[in-house]
Short mmCIF file of C-alpha atoms and ligand atoms in Angstrom, two decimals:
data_model
loop_
_atom_site.label_atom_id
_atom_site.label_comp_id
_atom_site.label_asym_id
_atom_site.label_seq_id
_atom_site.Cartn_x
_atom_site.Cartn_y
_atom_site.Cartn_z
CA UNK A 1 23.10 -8.58 -21.98
CA UNK A 2 21.98 -6.43 -19.17
CA UNK A 3 18.89 -7.97 -16.43
CA UNK A 4 15.93 -6.29 -18.50
CA UNK A 5 14.21 -6.98 -14.84
CA UNK A 6 16.54 -3.44 -13.93
CA UNK A 7 14.92 -1.37 -15.81
CA UNK A 8 12.00 1.20 -14.26
CA UNK A 9 9.09 1.41 -16.26
CA UNK A 10 10.48 4.68 -18.13
CA UNK A 11 13.34 3.00 -18.74
CA UNK A 12 11.37 0.12 -20.20
CA UNK A 13 8.67 2.34 -22.13
CA UNK A 14 11.62 4.04 -23.77
CA UNK A 15 13.48 1.36 -24.74
CA UNK A 16 10.23 -0.63 -26.49
CA UNK A 17 8.94 2.39 -27.91
CA UNK A 18 12.49 2.57 -29.28
CA UNK A 19 11.99 -1.13 -30.17
CA UNK A 20 15.47 -1.94 -28.51
CA UNK A 21 13.40 -4.74 -26.49
CA UNK A 22 10.14 -6.29 -26.85
CA UNK A 23 7.35 -6.98 -24.75
CA UNK A 24 7.70 -10.37 -24.74
CA UNK A 25 11.35 -10.60 -23.76
CA UNK A 26 10.40 -8.23 -21.43
CA UNK A 27 7.48 -10.21 -19.86
CA UNK A 28 9.26 -13.46 -19.88
CA UNK A 29 12.65 -11.94 -17.89
CA UNK A 30 10.05 -11.36 -15.19
CA UNK A 31 8.48 -14.58 -15.82
CA UNK A 32 11.69 -16.18 -14.68
CA UNK A 33 12.53 -14.28 -11.96
CA UNK A 34 9.07 -15.14 -10.58
CA UNK A 35 10.29 -18.63 -10.89
CA UNK A 36 13.63 -18.51 -9.29
CA UNK A 37 12.15 -16.43 -6.74
CA UNK A 38 9.08 -18.35 -5.39
CA UNK A 39 11.02 -18.63 -2.22
CA UNK A 40 9.35 -15.10 -1.14
CA UNK A 41 5.91 -16.42 -1.55
CA UNK A 42 4.63 -13.18 -2.87
CA UNK A 43 2.65 -14.58 -5.39
CA UNK A 44 -0.54 -16.42 -4.64
CA UNK A 45 -1.86 -16.98 -7.71
CA UNK A 46 0.21 -16.79 -11.06
CA UNK A 47 -1.31 -15.98 -14.72
CA UNK A 48 1.96 -16.37 -16.89
CA UNK A 49 -0.14 -17.69 -19.43
CA UNK A 50 -2.41 -14.78 -19.38
CA UNK A 51 0.35 -12.46 -19.35
CA UNK A 52 2.57 -13.45 -22.53
CA UNK A 53 -0.63 -13.77 -24.34
CA UNK A 54 -1.21 -9.77 -23.84
CA UNK A 55 2.63 -9.44 -24.21
CA UNK A 56 2.39 -10.49 -27.74
CA UNK A 57 -0.88 -7.98 -28.76
CA UNK A 58 1.75 -5.63 -27.32
CA UNK A 59 4.39 -6.25 -29.49
CA UNK A 60 1.74 -5.78 -32.22
CA UNK A 61 0.70 -2.38 -31.52
CA UNK A 62 4.24 -1.00 -31.18
CA UNK A 63 4.89 -2.80 -34.65
CA UNK A 64 1.70 -0.92 -35.82
CA UNK A 65 1.95 2.27 -33.47
CA UNK A 66 -1.44 1.94 -31.59
CA UNK A 67 0.48 1.58 -28.59
CA UNK A 68 -0.81 2.48 -25.45
CA UNK A 69 0.50 4.38 -22.20
CA UNK A 70 1.56 1.64 -20.32
CA UNK A 71 1.89 -0.81 -23.39
CA UNK A 72 3.83 -4.28 -22.42
CA UNK A 73 4.30 -3.22 -18.85
CA UNK A 74 4.46 -6.51 -16.24
CA UNK A 75 2.36 -5.47 -13.17
CA UNK A 76 2.19 -7.35 -10.02
CA UNK A 77 -1.48 -7.24 -8.44
CA UNK A 78 -2.38 -7.00 -4.92
CA UNK A 79 -4.65 -9.87 -4.07
CA UNK A 80 -7.81 -7.98 -2.57
CA UNK A 81 -8.29 -6.33 -6.33
CA UNK A 82 -10.82 -8.39 -8.03
CA UNK A 83 -9.83 -9.77 -11.58
CA UNK A 84 -12.47 -11.03 -14.09
CA UNK A 85 -11.91 -14.75 -14.52
CA UNK A 86 -9.04 -14.78 -12.02
CA UNK A 87 -9.28 -15.73 -8.50
CA UNK A 88 -9.10 -13.32 -6.15
CA UNK A 89 -9.28 -14.01 -2.25
CA UNK A 90 -7.84 -11.34 -0.04
CA UNK A 91 -5.79 -13.95 1.08
CA UNK A 92 -8.78 -15.71 3.19
CA UNK A 93 -10.30 -18.88 3.57
CA UNK A 94 -13.34 -17.75 3.47
CA UNK A 95 -13.26 -16.79 -0.12
CA UNK A 96 -10.05 -18.86 -1.49
CA UNK A 97 -11.57 -19.92 -4.64
CA UNK A 98 -14.02 -16.95 -5.65
CA UNK A 99 -13.33 -16.11 -9.15
CA UNK A 100 -14.60 -12.46 -9.65
CA UNK A 101 -16.99 -11.71 -13.23
CA UNK A 102 -15.54 -8.29 -12.92
CA UNK A 103 -12.64 -6.21 -13.12
CA UNK A 104 -11.93 -3.24 -9.98
CA UNK A 105 -11.86 -0.04 -11.89
CA UNK A 106 -8.46 0.56 -10.90
CA UNK A 107 -7.21 -2.59 -12.10
CA UNK A 108 -9.28 -1.88 -15.92
CA UNK A 109 -7.46 1.12 -16.15
CA UNK A 110 -4.33 -0.28 -16.01
CA UNK A 111 -5.29 -2.92 -18.71
CA UNK A 112 -6.98 -0.38 -20.76
CA UNK A 113 -3.53 1.42 -20.95
CA UNK A 114 -1.91 -1.73 -21.50
CA UNK A 115 -0.71 -2.95 -18.62
CA UNK A 116 -0.17 -6.74 -18.21
CA UNK A 117 -0.45 -8.83 -15.07
CA UNK A 118 1.42 -11.66 -14.14
CA UNK A 119 -0.27 -12.80 -11.15
CA UNK A 120 -1.69 -11.75 -7.69
CA UNK A 121 0.12 -10.79 -4.95
CA UNK A 122 0.04 -12.23 -1.10
CA UNK A 123 -1.24 -9.96 1.68
CA UNK A 124 -2.42 -9.75 5.36
CA UNK A 125 -5.62 -11.63 5.27
CA UNK A 126 -8.25 -8.30 4.06
CA UNK A 127 -5.51 -6.43 4.50
CA UNK A 128 -5.24 -6.77 8.35
CA UNK A 129 -2.08 -6.58 9.51
CA UNK A 130 1.30 -5.06 9.33
CA UNK A 131 3.51 -7.78 8.62
CA UNK A 132 2.26 -9.91 5.45
CA UNK A 133 1.60 -12.50 8.87
CA UNK A 134 -1.97 -13.35 9.05
CA UNK A 135 -2.34 -14.58 5.53
CA UNK A 136 -3.94 -17.72 4.86
CA UNK A 137 -1.25 -18.51 2.28
CA UNK A 138 1.74 -17.48 4.61
CA UNK A 139 3.90 -14.36 5.30
CA UNK A 140 6.01 -13.58 2.58
CA UNK A 141 9.81 -13.41 3.36
CA UNK A 142 11.58 -10.13 2.53
CA UNK A 143 14.16 -9.91 -0.27
CA UNK A 144 16.56 -8.19 2.00
CA UNK A 145 16.84 -10.94 4.78
CA UNK A 146 20.15 -12.41 5.28
CA UNK A 147 20.41 -15.52 7.46
CA UNK A 148 17.37 -15.09 9.43
CA UNK A 149 13.97 -14.81 7.48
CA UNK A 150 12.48 -11.09 8.00
CA UNK A 151 8.83 -9.72 7.25
CA UNK A 152 8.14 -7.99 4.22
CA UNK A 153 5.54 -5.45 5.85
CA UNK A 154 2.03 -5.81 5.44
CA UNK A 155 -0.69 -5.40 4.56
CA UNK A 156 0.79 -5.22 0.80
CA UNK A 157 4.05 -7.31 1.37
CA UNK A 158 3.71 -9.58 -1.93
CA UNK A 159 3.49 -6.46 -3.66
CA UNK A 160 6.95 -4.66 -2.07
CA UNK A 161 8.77 -8.29 -1.94
CA UNK A 162 7.48 -8.47 -5.89
CA UNK A 163 8.69 -4.95 -7.09
CA UNK A 164 12.05 -5.26 -4.69
CA UNK A 165 13.35 -9.21 -6.15
CA UNK A 166 12.16 -7.17 -9.65
CA UNK A 167 9.32 -9.88 -9.87
CA UNK A 168 7.39 -7.30 -11.68
CA UNK A 169 8.05 -3.96 -12.89
CA UNK A 170 5.66 -2.39 -9.90
CA UNK A 171 2.36 -3.54 -8.29
CA UNK A 172 -0.66 -2.46 -7.08
CA UNK A 173 -0.89 -1.83 -3.29
CA UNK A 174 -3.80 -0.26 -0.71
CA UNK A 175 -3.52 1.46 2.16
CA UNK A 176 -5.89 1.48 4.70
CA UNK A 177 -3.82 2.80 7.96
CA UNK A 178 -0.07 2.34 6.37
CA UNK A 179 -0.33 -0.72 4.05
CA UNK A 180 1.45 0.57 0.97
CA UNK A 181 3.92 2.63 2.95
CA UNK A 182 5.33 0.40 5.27
CA UNK A 183 6.09 -2.74 3.13
CA UNK A 184 7.64 0.05 0.86
CA UNK A 185 9.76 1.08 3.42
CA UNK A 186 10.76 -2.53 4.83
CA UNK A 187 11.65 -3.75 1.50
CA UNK A 188 13.42 -0.82 0.05
CA UNK A 189 10.74 0.42 -2.34
CA UNK A 190 8.91 3.10 -2.95
CA UNK A 191 4.73 3.46 -2.77
CA UNK A 192 2.10 6.21 -2.78
CA UNK A 193 -1.48 5.99 -0.71
CA UNK A 194 -2.88 9.04 -2.60
CA UNK A 195 -5.86 11.48 -1.21
CA UNK A 196 -8.95 9.46 -0.23
CA UNK A 197 -11.41 9.26 -3.24
CA UNK A 198 -8.47 9.65 -6.04
CA UNK A 199 -8.44 6.36 -6.84
CA UNK A 200 -11.83 4.19 -7.13
CA UNK A 201 -12.32 1.61 -4.61
CA UNK A 202 -15.04 -0.39 -6.88
CA UNK A 203 -13.82 -4.29 -7.15
CA UNK A 204 -11.25 -4.15 -4.35
CA UNK A 205 -12.33 -6.16 -1.30
CA UNK A 206 -13.02 -3.92 1.64
CA UNK A 207 -11.56 -3.84 4.56
CA UNK A 208 -12.13 -0.20 6.33
CA UNK A 209 -14.18 1.96 3.76
CA UNK A 210 -13.40 5.31 5.01
CA UNK A 211 -9.73 4.64 5.09
CA UNK A 212 -8.80 2.25 1.84
CA UNK A 213 -7.15 3.73 -0.78
CA UNK A 214 -5.17 2.17 -3.93
CA UNK A 215 -2.06 2.85 -5.06
CA UNK A 216 1.30 1.77 -6.48
CA UNK A 217 4.54 0.21 -5.44
CA UNK A 218 7.01 0.71 -7.67
CA UNK A 219 11.02 0.97 -8.00
CA UNK A 220 11.18 4.53 -8.28
CA UNK A 221 9.15 8.06 -7.96
CA UNK A 222 9.14 8.47 -11.53
CA UNK A 223 7.38 4.85 -11.80
CA UNK A 224 4.61 5.66 -8.68
CA UNK A 225 4.05 8.67 -10.99
CA UNK A 226 3.38 6.67 -14.40
CA UNK A 227 1.02 4.33 -12.81
CA UNK A 228 -0.80 6.93 -10.36
CA UNK A 229 -1.88 8.81 -14.03
CA UNK A 230 -3.65 5.41 -14.70
CA UNK A 231 -5.20 4.41 -11.60
CA UNK A 232 -6.67 7.72 -10.72
CA UNK A 233 -9.86 9.29 -11.63
CA UNK A 234 -13.38 9.70 -10.49
CA UNK A 235 -16.00 6.55 -11.08
CA UNK A 236 -19.14 6.73 -10.66
CA UNK A 237 -19.35 2.97 -9.33
CA UNK A 238 -17.74 4.28 -6.34
CA UNK A 239 -19.93 7.04 -4.41
CA UNK A 240 -16.73 8.01 -2.60
CA UNK A 241 -14.77 8.45 -5.41
CA UNK A 242 -13.80 12.55 -6.05
CA UNK A 243 -14.43 14.54 -8.91
CA UNK A 244 -11.23 16.49 -9.31
CA UNK A 245 -8.94 16.72 -12.54
CA UNK A 246 -6.35 14.21 -12.54
CA UNK A 247 -3.02 16.29 -13.92
CA UNK A 248 -0.43 14.66 -15.33
CA UNK A 249 1.99 13.62 -12.21
CA UNK A 250 4.88 13.09 -14.12
CA UNK A 251 5.30 16.46 -15.33
CA UNK A 252 6.14 17.40 -11.83
CA UNK A 253 9.12 15.16 -11.54
CA UNK A 254 12.11 17.16 -11.67
CA UNK A 255 10.89 20.13 -10.72
CA UNK A 256 12.53 22.40 -8.47
CA UNK A 257 11.29 22.95 -4.78
CA UNK A 258 12.93 26.34 -3.93
CA UNK A 259 11.76 28.01 -1.12
CA UNK A 260 9.26 24.78 -0.76
CA UNK A 261 8.32 24.82 3.34
CA UNK A 262 8.80 21.01 4.44
CA UNK A 263 7.43 20.70 8.14
CA UNK A 264 8.87 18.49 10.62
CA UNK A 265 5.96 17.47 13.10
CA UNK A 266 7.81 17.25 16.21
CA UNK A 267 5.59 14.55 18.16
CA UNK A 268 6.84 12.67 15.41
CA UNK A 269 10.40 12.49 17.05
CA UNK A 270 9.71 10.75 20.43
CA UNK A 271 12.55 10.24 23.35
CA UNK A 272 12.73 6.74 22.81
CA UNK A 273 12.66 7.16 18.59
CA UNK A 274 15.21 4.45 16.91
CA UNK A 275 18.59 6.58 16.84
CA UNK A 276 19.36 5.34 13.38
CA UNK A 277 16.17 6.03 12.32
CA UNK A 278 16.39 9.49 13.79
CA UNK A 279 19.47 10.12 11.48
CA UNK A 280 18.07 9.78 8.67
CA UNK A 281 15.42 11.74 9.29
CA UNK A 282 17.70 14.74 9.69
CA UNK A 283 19.54 13.06 6.70
CA UNK A 284 16.75 13.62 4.59
CA UNK A 285 15.75 16.94 5.88
CA UNK A 286 19.37 18.02 4.79
CA UNK A 287 18.75 16.71 1.33
CA UNK A 288 15.93 19.16 1.17
CA UNK A 289 17.48 21.74 2.74
CA UNK A 290 20.18 21.26 -0.13
CA UNK A 291 17.64 21.21 -2.75
CA UNK A 292 16.23 24.66 -2.01
CA UNK A 293 13.38 23.58 0.78
CA UNK A 294 13.10 25.62 4.07
CA UNK A 295 12.62 23.32 7.08
CA UNK A 296 9.99 24.31 9.40
CA UNK A 297 8.93 22.59 13.08
CA UNK A 298 5.22 21.84 12.98
CA UNK A 299 3.35 20.35 15.76
CA UNK A 300 0.18 17.64 15.54
CA UNK A 301 -0.52 17.78 18.85
CA UNK A 302 -3.11 14.79 18.91
CA UNK A 303 -1.02 12.06 17.25
CA UNK A 304 -1.20 10.33 20.68
CA UNK A 305 -4.31 9.64 19.94
CA UNK A 306 -4.44 8.09 16.42
CA UNK A 307 -3.51 4.86 16.72
CA UNK A 308 -6.33 4.35 19.37
CA UNK A 309 -9.15 6.25 17.02
CA UNK A 310 -7.54 3.89 14.00
CA UNK A 311 -7.89 0.94 15.96
CA UNK A 312 -11.70 1.74 16.75
CA UNK A 313 -12.93 2.80 13.39
CA UNK A 314 -10.86 0.56 11.25
CA UNK A 315 -12.02 -3.06 13.16
CA UNK A 316 -16.26 -0.89 13.29
CA UNK A 317 -15.74 -0.79 9.42
CA UNK A 318 -14.38 -4.15 9.17
CA UNK A 319 -17.09 -5.39 11.06
CA UNK A 320 -19.63 -4.14 8.94
CA UNK A 321 -17.66 -4.98 5.58
CA UNK A 322 -17.27 -8.30 6.75
CA UNK A 323 -20.00 -9.70 7.88
CA UNK A 324 -21.33 -10.43 4.19
CA UNK A 325 -19.19 -13.57 4.44
CA UNK A 326 -21.35 -15.75 5.86
CA UNK A 327 -21.20 -18.78 3.61
CA UNK A 328 -24.98 -17.78 2.81
CA UNK A 329 -24.54 -14.62 0.80
CA UNK A 330 -20.65 -14.76 0.35
CA UNK A 331 -18.13 -17.65 1.61
CA UNK A 332 -17.07 -21.05 1.76
CA UNK A 333 -20.04 -22.62 3.34
CA UNK A 334 -19.54 -24.92 6.20
CA UNK A 335 -22.56 -26.87 6.87
CA UNK A 336 -24.46 -26.93 10.60
CA UNK A 337 -27.42 -27.68 12.41
CA UNK A 338 -29.63 -25.00 11.86
CA UNK A 339 -28.54 -21.34 10.33
CA UNK A 340 -26.50 -20.18 13.63
CA UNK A 341 -24.92 -23.16 13.12
CA UNK A 342 -23.73 -22.46 9.69
CA UNK A 343 -22.70 -19.25 10.51
CA UNK A 344 -20.69 -20.16 13.19
CA UNK A 345 -18.79 -22.89 11.21
CA UNK A 346 -18.44 -20.81 8.45
CA UNK A 347 -16.58 -18.39 9.97
CA UNK A 348 -14.72 -20.51 12.53
CA UNK A 349 -13.34 -22.04 9.64
CA UNK A 350 -13.01 -19.48 7.13
CA UNK A 351 -11.40 -16.68 9.26
CA UNK A 352 -7.77 -16.09 11.22
CA UNK A 353 -7.18 -15.15 14.42
CA UNK A 354 -6.68 -11.48 13.58
CA UNK A 355 -9.93 -10.88 11.32
CA UNK A 356 -11.69 -12.65 14.16
CA UNK A 357 -9.94 -9.77 16.65
CA UNK A 358 -10.89 -7.40 14.52
CA UNK A 359 -14.61 -8.08 13.99
CA UNK A 360 -15.29 -9.09 17.89
CA UNK A 361 -13.41 -5.59 18.76
CA UNK A 362 -15.72 -4.06 15.54
CA UNK A 363 -19.12 -5.83 17.19
CA UNK A 364 -18.25 -4.41 20.14
CA UNK A 365 -17.25 -1.15 19.27
CA UNK A 366 -20.74 -0.48 17.50
CA UNK A 367 -22.92 -2.39 19.97
CA UNK A 368 -25.63 -0.55 21.78
CA UNK A 369 -24.13 1.40 25.23
CA UNK A 370 -20.54 1.29 24.10
CA UNK A 371 -21.23 3.24 20.81
CA UNK A 372 -21.19 6.24 22.51
CA UNK A 373 -18.28 5.86 24.56
CA UNK A 374 -15.90 3.98 21.60
CA UNK A 375 -16.71 4.59 18.08
CA UNK A 376 -18.91 8.50 18.07
CA UNK A 377 -15.81 9.16 20.58
CA UNK A 378 -13.03 8.16 17.86
CA UNK A 379 -14.90 9.89 15.16
CA UNK A 380 -14.45 13.24 17.17
CA UNK A 381 -10.62 12.45 17.38
CA UNK A 382 -10.59 11.96 13.90
CA UNK A 383 -11.75 15.38 13.32
CA UNK A 384 -9.46 16.88 15.67
CA UNK A 385 -6.49 14.81 13.70
CA UNK A 386 -8.01 16.19 10.44
CA UNK A 387 -7.53 19.94 12.43
CA UNK A 388 -4.08 19.16 13.41
CA UNK A 389 -3.09 18.57 9.72
CA UNK A 390 -4.85 21.65 8.38
CA UNK A 391 -3.44 24.25 11.21
CA UNK A 392 0.07 22.71 10.55
CA UNK A 393 -0.48 23.33 6.28
CA UNK A 394 -1.32 27.40 7.16
CA UNK A 395 2.78 26.94 8.31
CA UNK A 396 4.23 23.95 5.51
CA UNK A 397 3.59 22.75 1.92
CA UNK A 398 4.61 19.30 2.99
CA UNK A 399 4.90 16.62 6.02
CA UNK A 400 8.66 14.97 6.26
CA UNK A 401 8.56 11.76 8.94
CA UNK A 402 10.15 8.48 8.69
CA UNK A 403 7.67 5.49 7.56
CA UNK A 404 8.26 3.04 10.45
CA UNK A 405 9.55 3.72 13.79
CA UNK A 406 11.55 0.06 13.64
CA UNK A 407 13.26 -1.72 10.87
CA UNK A 408 12.42 -5.01 8.98
CA UNK A 409 11.81 -7.61 12.60
CA UNK A 410 11.91 -11.63 12.09
CA UNK A 411 9.12 -13.71 10.71
CA UNK A 412 7.12 -15.54 13.84
CA UNK A 413 9.24 -12.67 16.55
CA UNK A 414 7.95 -13.44 19.78
CA UNK A 415 7.18 -9.93 20.70
CA UNK A 416 4.83 -9.16 18.17
CA UNK A 417 3.09 -12.21 18.21
CA UNK A 418 2.26 -12.08 22.00
CA UNK A 419 0.28 -9.16 21.81
CA UNK A 420 -1.28 -7.58 18.85
CA UNK A 421 -0.97 -4.10 20.40
CA UNK A 422 2.62 -4.49 19.93
CA UNK A 423 2.13 -4.93 15.98
CA UNK A 424 -0.37 -2.27 16.15
CA UNK A 425 2.62 0.40 17.66
CA UNK A 426 4.39 0.13 14.14
CA UNK A 427 1.93 1.77 12.58
CA UNK A 428 2.39 5.15 14.49
CA UNK A 429 3.47 7.33 11.62
CA UNK A 430 1.10 6.07 8.67
CA UNK A 431 -2.47 5.50 10.64
CA UNK A 432 -3.19 9.53 11.55
CA UNK A 433 -2.84 10.15 7.33
CA UNK A 434 -5.65 7.73 6.28
CA UNK A 435 -7.74 9.31 9.46
CA UNK A 436 -7.74 12.89 7.46
CA UNK A 437 -7.79 11.36 4.08
CA UNK A 438 -4.41 12.95 2.82
CA UNK A 439 -1.54 11.63 0.38
CA UNK A 440 1.37 10.44 1.34
CA UNK A 441 4.57 8.93 -0.11
CA UNK A 442 7.13 5.82 1.27
CA UNK A 443 10.51 5.95 -0.25
CA UNK A 444 13.87 3.97 0.63
CA UNK A 445 16.24 6.97 2.45
CA UNK A 446 19.20 4.14 3.15
CA UNK A 447 20.54 0.94 5.02
CA UNK A 448 20.41 -0.03 8.86
CA UNK A 449 23.76 -1.18 10.40
CA UNK A 450 22.12 -4.28 9.50
CA UNK A 451 21.73 -3.49 6.39
CA UNK A 452 18.16 -3.42 6.19
CA UNK A 453 15.81 -0.82 4.42
CA UNK A 454 15.02 2.46 6.49
CA UNK A 455 11.82 4.43 4.38
CA UNK A 456 10.98 8.31 4.97
CA UNK A 457 7.24 9.28 4.84
CA UNK A 458 6.27 12.43 2.47
CA UNK A 459 2.86 13.39 3.54
CA UNK A 460 0.97 16.36 1.25
CA UNK A 461 -2.35 18.55 1.64
CA UNK A 462 -5.32 16.66 0.15
CA UNK A 463 -5.19 16.13 -3.36
CA UNK A 464 -1.69 17.35 -3.19
CA UNK A 465 0.10 14.49 -4.81
CA UNK A 466 2.00 17.43 -7.01
CA UNK A 467 4.08 18.66 -4.65
CA UNK A 468 5.22 15.29 -2.80
CA UNK A 469 6.41 14.07 -6.21
CA UNK A 470 8.20 16.93 -6.70
CA UNK A 471 10.07 16.61 -3.23
CA UNK A 472 10.19 13.12 -3.49
CA UNK A 473 12.20 12.97 -6.89
CA UNK A 474 14.31 15.84 -4.85
CA UNK A 475 14.96 13.31 -1.62
CA UNK A 476 15.24 10.22 -4.38
CA UNK A 477 17.77 11.88 -5.95
CA UNK A 478 19.57 13.26 -3.22
CA UNK A 479 19.51 9.93 -0.85
CA UNK A 480 20.95 7.71 -4.11
CA UNK A 481 19.90 4.46 -2.56
CA UNK A 482 21.36 1.65 -4.33
CA UNK A 483 17.93 -0.71 -5.41
CA UNK A 484 18.36 -4.16 -4.66
N1 LIG B 501 -1.50 -2.43 9.97
C1 LIG B 501 -2.66 -1.67 9.54
C2 LIG B 501 -3.77 -2.50 10.17
O1 LIG B 501 -3.39 -3.72 10.42
C3 LIG B 501 -3.03 -1.40 8.23
C4 LIG B 501 -3.38 -1.80 7.33
C5 LIG B 501 -3.60 -1.51 6.26
O2 LIG B 501 -3.40 -0.83 5.83
N2 LIG B 501 -4.34 -2.36 5.27
O3 LIG B 501 -4.87 -2.21 9.89
#
């Protein structure tokens, strides 16, 4: 018999509706994979019993014809989404025993549509990182690793690895500066960060509120469209959620892209860019050209300021968001002599090194005397970065770039660990998108000589995920990437 976990969501739904397979069978197959693949450290909490109970319910619904759009589809949830009654940790010791009393809006949408949850997935602590190595539960291992254990990317490393190793049909992720796209690229799967405001942030542990967005990580472009249909939508509980209609994203799958203008930002091709990545970039452009698109060169002149801008704004917002974990209002308390010592002990023991670094940077750039020089300046540059995109989109409909300047590296790589800036540099192609609030997808284009996946990024205009989906589908078809 074929392996049921090979099926995409669209294929599974067809078979479920035709009663060729049952939700319990399908869920059991995924649970089996979770057990066989725990060496990847993708899940930090598993909820098999809950999932099987939901699968039985799904079985009834298929039998009596009350099945919903995602009935019986088994998902993994990044452990940053609050799940009612199921431990939610953000992979930080400071809240490692937190059991929410409520469900995040995005996961509630998925449950309402009949999806079931296999468990909570590993991530960088509070989603701060690019390799999943800052998690208090240890790093996720990239399923594509050969002899050396490689990083799965971050911060949604557990989500991308679980999808690649077929430990769930798809997963939720969040993206503040690349955390959906980069792990998707490293693990050879597909993920989309929607336009800021498309998905509600309610019930998602906050990192940097003006940048955070939820989105799906899945086996292919079509599955991302199916999931985004469910995840997106206005929510009164999130004041930055947009009152914009959610089109049926799946209706753009297969649409032709004749005459579509695809922009190649010249600043994304620095002299030292990895040759293999640059070759795949050319190949991707050629695939789109063959499908009828026109390739145009565009300029995003403020690209070189994107990383410094992001690494001022994101830590500033993080330092404010994380102030609540003080052992009094939130967070595991560590007693001390007096209030100051209680704070110090709680935060010293609860937070990891990278989170502390971000809080320090953030507090510094927001402090009197430095606020104008750093935070305010960064906000101004953020606007210039957004203006660059506005200008570029006068000349094209969508942008094509690599997702990451490098391929997956070894867990514990000295260069990355000895200087955090080396890790931050990997975000060079992704952070501008968050600063500008735009939607962007990463999808696999091919393998490196080392047999490791490379991802390509498609960046769309605000609330134009449609163009991303139809372009990505053509690219996917042309690339013909063989999943793990
Ligand atoms: N790697 C980036 C960071 O460390 C992005 C993380 C994210 O998108 N959550 O901040």
